[in-house]
PDB file of C-alpha atoms in Angstrom:
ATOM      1  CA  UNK A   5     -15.426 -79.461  -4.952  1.00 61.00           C
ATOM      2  CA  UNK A   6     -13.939 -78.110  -8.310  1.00 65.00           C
ATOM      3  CA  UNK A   7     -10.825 -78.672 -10.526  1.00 71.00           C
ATOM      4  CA  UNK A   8     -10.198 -76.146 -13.424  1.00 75.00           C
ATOM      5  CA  UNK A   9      -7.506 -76.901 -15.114  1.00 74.00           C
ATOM      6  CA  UNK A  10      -6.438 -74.041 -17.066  1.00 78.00           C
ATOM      7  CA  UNK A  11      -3.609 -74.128 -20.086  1.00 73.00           C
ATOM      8  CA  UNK A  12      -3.372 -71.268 -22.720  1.00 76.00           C
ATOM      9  CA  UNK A  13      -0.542 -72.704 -24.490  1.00 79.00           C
ATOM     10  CA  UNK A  14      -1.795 -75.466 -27.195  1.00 78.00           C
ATOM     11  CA  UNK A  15      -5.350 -74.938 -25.377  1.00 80.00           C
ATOM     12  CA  UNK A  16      -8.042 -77.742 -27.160  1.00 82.00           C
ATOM     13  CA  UNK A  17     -10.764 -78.246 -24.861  1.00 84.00           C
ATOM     14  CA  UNK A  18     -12.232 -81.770 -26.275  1.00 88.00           C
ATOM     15  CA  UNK A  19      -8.490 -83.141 -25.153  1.00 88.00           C
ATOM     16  CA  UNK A  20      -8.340 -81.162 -22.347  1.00 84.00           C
ATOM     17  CA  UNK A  21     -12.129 -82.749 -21.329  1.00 86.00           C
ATOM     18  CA  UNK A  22     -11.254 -85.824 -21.909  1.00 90.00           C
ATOM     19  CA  UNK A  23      -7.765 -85.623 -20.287  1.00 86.00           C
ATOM     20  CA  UNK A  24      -9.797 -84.764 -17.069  1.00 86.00           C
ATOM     21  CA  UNK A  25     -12.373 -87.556 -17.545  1.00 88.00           C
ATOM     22  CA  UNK A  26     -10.204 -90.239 -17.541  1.00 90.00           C
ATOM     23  CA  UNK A  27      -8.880 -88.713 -14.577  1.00 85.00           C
ATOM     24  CA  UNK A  28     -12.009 -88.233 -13.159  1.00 86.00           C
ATOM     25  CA  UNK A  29     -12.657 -92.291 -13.846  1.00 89.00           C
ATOM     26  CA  UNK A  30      -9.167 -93.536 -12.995  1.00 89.00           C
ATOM     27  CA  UNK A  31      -9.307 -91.771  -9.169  1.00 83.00           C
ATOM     28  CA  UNK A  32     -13.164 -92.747  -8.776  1.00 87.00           C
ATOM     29  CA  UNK A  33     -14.307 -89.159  -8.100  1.00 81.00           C
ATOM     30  CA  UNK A  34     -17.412 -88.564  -6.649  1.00 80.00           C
ATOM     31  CA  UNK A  35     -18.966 -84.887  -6.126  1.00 76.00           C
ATOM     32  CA  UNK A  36     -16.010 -82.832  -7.728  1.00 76.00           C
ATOM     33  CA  UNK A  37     -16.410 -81.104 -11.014  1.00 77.00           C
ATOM     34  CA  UNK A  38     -13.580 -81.086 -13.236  1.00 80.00           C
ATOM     35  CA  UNK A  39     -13.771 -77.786 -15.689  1.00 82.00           C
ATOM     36  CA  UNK A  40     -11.386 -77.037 -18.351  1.00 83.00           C
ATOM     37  CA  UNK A  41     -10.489 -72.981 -19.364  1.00 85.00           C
ATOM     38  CA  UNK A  42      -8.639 -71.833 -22.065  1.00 84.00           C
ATOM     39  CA  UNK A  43      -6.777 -69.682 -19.745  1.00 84.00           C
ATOM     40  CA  UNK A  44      -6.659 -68.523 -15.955  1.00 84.00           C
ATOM     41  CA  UNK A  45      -7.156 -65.190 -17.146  1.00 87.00           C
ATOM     42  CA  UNK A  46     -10.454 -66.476 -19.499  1.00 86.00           C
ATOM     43  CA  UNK A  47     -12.849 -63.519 -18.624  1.00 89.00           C
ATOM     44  CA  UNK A  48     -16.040 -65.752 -20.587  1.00 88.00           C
ATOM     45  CA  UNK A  49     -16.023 -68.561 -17.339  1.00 83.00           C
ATOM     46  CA  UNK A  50     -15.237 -65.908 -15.002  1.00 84.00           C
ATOM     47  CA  UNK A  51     -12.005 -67.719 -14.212  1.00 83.00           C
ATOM     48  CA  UNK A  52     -10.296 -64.521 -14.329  1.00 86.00           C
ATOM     49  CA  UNK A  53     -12.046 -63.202 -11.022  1.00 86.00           C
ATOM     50  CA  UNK A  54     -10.464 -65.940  -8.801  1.00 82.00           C
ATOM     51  CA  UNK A  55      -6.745 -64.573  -9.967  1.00 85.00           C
ATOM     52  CA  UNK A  56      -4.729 -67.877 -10.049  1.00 84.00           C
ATOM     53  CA  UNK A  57      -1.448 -67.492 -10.725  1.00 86.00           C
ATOM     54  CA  UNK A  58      -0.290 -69.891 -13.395  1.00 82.00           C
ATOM     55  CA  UNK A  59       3.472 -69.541 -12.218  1.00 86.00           C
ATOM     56  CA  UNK A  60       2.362 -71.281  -9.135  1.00 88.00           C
ATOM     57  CA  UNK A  61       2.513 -75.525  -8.227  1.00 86.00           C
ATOM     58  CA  UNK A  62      -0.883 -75.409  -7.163  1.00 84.00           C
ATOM     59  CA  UNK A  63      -4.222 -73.300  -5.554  1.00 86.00           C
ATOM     60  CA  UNK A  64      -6.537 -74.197  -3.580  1.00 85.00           C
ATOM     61  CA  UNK A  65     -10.022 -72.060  -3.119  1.00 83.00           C
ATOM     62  CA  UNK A  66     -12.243 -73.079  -0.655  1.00 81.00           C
ATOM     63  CA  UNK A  67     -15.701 -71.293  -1.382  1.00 76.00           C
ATOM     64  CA  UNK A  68     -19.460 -71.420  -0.242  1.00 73.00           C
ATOM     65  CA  UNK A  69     -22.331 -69.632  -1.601  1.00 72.00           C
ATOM     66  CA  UNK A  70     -20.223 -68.123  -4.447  1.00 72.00           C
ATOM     67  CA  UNK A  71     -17.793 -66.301  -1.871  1.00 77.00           C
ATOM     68  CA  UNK A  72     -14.730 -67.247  -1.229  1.00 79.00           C
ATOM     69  CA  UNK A  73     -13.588 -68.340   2.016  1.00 81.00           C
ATOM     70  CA  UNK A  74      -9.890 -68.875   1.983  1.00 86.00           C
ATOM     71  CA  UNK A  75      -7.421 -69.574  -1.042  1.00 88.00           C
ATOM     72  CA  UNK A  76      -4.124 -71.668  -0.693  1.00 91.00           C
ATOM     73  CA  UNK A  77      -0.881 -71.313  -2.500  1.00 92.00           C
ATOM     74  CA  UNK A  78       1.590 -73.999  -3.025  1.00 91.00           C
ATOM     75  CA  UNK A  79       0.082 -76.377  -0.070  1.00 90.00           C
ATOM     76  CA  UNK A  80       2.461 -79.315   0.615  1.00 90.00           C
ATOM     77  CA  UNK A  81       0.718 -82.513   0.986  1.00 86.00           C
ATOM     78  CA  UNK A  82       1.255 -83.258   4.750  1.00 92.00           C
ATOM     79  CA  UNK A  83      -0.883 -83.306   7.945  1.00 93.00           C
ATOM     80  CA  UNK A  84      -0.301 -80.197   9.254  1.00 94.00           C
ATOM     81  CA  UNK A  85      -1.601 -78.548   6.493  1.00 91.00           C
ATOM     82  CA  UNK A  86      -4.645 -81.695   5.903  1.00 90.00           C
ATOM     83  CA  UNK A  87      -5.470 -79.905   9.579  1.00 92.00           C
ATOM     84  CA  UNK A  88      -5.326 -76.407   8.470  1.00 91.00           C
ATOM     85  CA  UNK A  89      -8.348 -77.212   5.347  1.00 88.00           C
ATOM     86  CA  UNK A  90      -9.905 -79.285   7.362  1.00 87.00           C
ATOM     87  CA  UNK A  91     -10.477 -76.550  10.051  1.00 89.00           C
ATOM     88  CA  UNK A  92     -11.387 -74.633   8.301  1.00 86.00           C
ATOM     89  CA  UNK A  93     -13.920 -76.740   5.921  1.00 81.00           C
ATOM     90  CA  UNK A  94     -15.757 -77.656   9.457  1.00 84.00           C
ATOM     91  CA  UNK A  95     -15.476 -73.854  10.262  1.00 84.00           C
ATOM     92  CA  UNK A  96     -17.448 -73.235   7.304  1.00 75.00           C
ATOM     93  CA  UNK A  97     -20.219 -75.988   7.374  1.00 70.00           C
ATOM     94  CA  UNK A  98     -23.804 -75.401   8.312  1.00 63.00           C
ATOM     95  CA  UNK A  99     -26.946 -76.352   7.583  1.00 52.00           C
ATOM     96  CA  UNK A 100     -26.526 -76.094   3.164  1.00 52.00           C
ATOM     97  CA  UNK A 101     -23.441 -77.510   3.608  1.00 52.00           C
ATOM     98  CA  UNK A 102     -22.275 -81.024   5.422  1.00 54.00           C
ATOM     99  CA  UNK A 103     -18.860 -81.851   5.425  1.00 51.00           C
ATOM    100  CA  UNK A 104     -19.231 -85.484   5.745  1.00 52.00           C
TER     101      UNK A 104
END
């Protein structure tokens, strides 16, 4: 699992780093990479090929093998939708990837 956090206004990426590895520390993530981009349109990372809209609460991209498999807009927290990602996570899992 990723996180890119992505700000083009007042964009310093030591801050921004460290903003997401005390984050990282303080929610005891395991196996998700937090990334920092100057922008969501930052061509260099690639960022740019996703298209997240900035205007937007929140995306979520679920992806294997480089391809995207399904991309969320503005999710609410609840089960309904916990259901919806996690059908579709166990649709997606095989023998390179184990949901567990």
């Amino acid at each position: 699992m990723y996180f890119v956090y992505g700000n083009d206004i007042d964009y310093n990426k030591t801050d921004h780093t460290k903003l997401l590895e005390s984050l990282g520390e303080e929610l005891a993530l395991e196996h998700v990479a937090l990334t920092v981009v100057p922008s969501f349109w930052d061509s260099d990372s690639e960022v740019d090929l996703i298209k997240i809209n900035p205007e937007v609460r929140s995306t979520l991209i679920l992806y294997k093998n480089s391809n995207v498999r399904d991309k969320y807009v503005d999710l609410d927290p609840n089960p309904t939708n916990f259901n919806l990602i996690t059908r579709r996570l166990n649709e997606t899992a095989g023998v390179f990837w184990n949901n567990d």
